[in-house]
C-alpha positions as semicolon CSV with decimal commas, in nm:
position;residue;x (nm);y (nm);z (nm)
1;M;-1,421;2,883;-0,107
2;A;-1,434;2,509;-0,103
3;S;-1,126;2,324;-0,213
4;K;-1,153;2,082;-0,503
5;L;-1,061;1,721;-0,436
6;T;-0,880;1,543;-0,717
7;L;-0,809;1,173;-0,724
8;K;-0,502;1,045;-0,903
9;A;-0,390;0,688;-0,942
10;K;-0,064;0,601;-0,767
11;G;0,179;0,344;-0,891
12;K;0,089;0,113;-1,177
13;S;-0,229;0,193;-1,362
14;T;-0,486;-0,081;-1,414
15;M;-0,597;0,083;-1,742
16;S;-0,448;-0,022;-2,071
17;S;-0,170;0,188;-2,215
18;T;-0,388;0,301;-2,508
19;S;-0,650;0,472;-2,289
20;N;-0,602;0,823;-2,157
21;N;-0,555;0,865;-1,783
22;K;-0,794;1,138;-1,676
23;I;-0,825;1,316;-1,344
24;I;-1,160;1,260;-1,180
25;S;-1,272;1,563;-0,982
26;R;-1,525;1,538;-0,704
27;G;-1,699;1,804;-0,500
28;G;-1,659;2,177;-0,520
29;G;-1,788;2,186;-0,877
30;K;-2,128;2,305;-0,986
31;G;-2,241;2,017;-1,202
32;G;-2,237;1,642;-1,226
33;F;-2,118;1,557;-1,575
34;G;-1,985;1,904;-1,663
35;D;-1,658;1,818;-1,494
36;M;-1,613;1,491;-1,684
37;M;-1,678;1,598;-2,043
38;E;-1,681;1,924;-2,231
39;I;-2,005;2,051;-2,381
40;P;-1,986;2,100;-2,760
41;K;-1,985;2,459;-2,886
42;P;-2,318;2,436;-3,078
43;V;-2,491;2,311;-2,763
44;K;-2,354;2,608;-2,569
45;E;-2,462;2,857;-2,837
46;W;-2,812;2,717;-2,893
47;P;-2,983;2,878;-2,591
48;T;-2,846;3,222;-2,683
49;W;-2,960;3,186;-3,045
50;F;-3,304;3,060;-2,939
51;L;-3,360;3,340;-2,687
52;K;-3,265;3,606;-2,943
53;K;-3,519;3,463;-3,188
54;A;-3,785;3,428;-2,917
55;K;-3,737;3,792;-2,819
56;V;-3,801;3,907;-3,176
57;V;-4,108;3,683;-3,209
58;A;-4,251;3,807;-2,879
59;H;-4,178;4,170;-2,969
60;Y;-4,351;4,166;-3,308
61;G;-4,612;3,900;-3,236
62;F;-4,769;4,023;-2,911
63;I;-5,012;4,284;-3,050
64;P;-5,127;4,065;-3,343
65;L;-5,191;3,787;-3,089
66;I;-5,406;4,021;-2,878
67;I;-5,604;4,127;-3,188
68;V;-5,668;3,766;-3,290
69;V;-5,776;3,672;-2,938
70;G;-6,002;3,980;-2,927
71;M;-6,163;3,888;-3,258
72;N;-6,244;3,538;-3,132
73;T;-6,426;3,653;-2,817
74;D;-6,800;3,612;-2,769
75;P;-6,939;3,958;-2,871
76;K;-6,742;3,940;-3,207
77;P;-6,618;4,302;-3,245
78;S;-6,514;4,440;-3,581
79;I;-6,151;4,518;-3,655
80;A;-6,224;4,894;-3,624
81;Q;-6,364;4,843;-3,273
82;L;-6,056;4,643;-3,174
83;L;-5,811;4,904;-3,302
84;S;-5,991;5,213;-3,170
85;P;-5,867;5,345;-2,834
86;V;-6,218;5,394;-2,694
């Protein structure tokens, strides 16, 4: 495992007393800005929510999509011809 390098200010700080002194980490981490600021909870939860909804849409929408595409092809089959197994 790679060790994480942290930089801390020594002695007097050049920042004003009202600002927070934060540790700046470099290397060893996976991301660029992920180390500097925390991602809000809704932003973290959005991909999970979206993928759950997309799964449901794909599950129930695939066969109707195939039927619509089949009805718009050149020989123009009837709905009975599209739904029959032969």
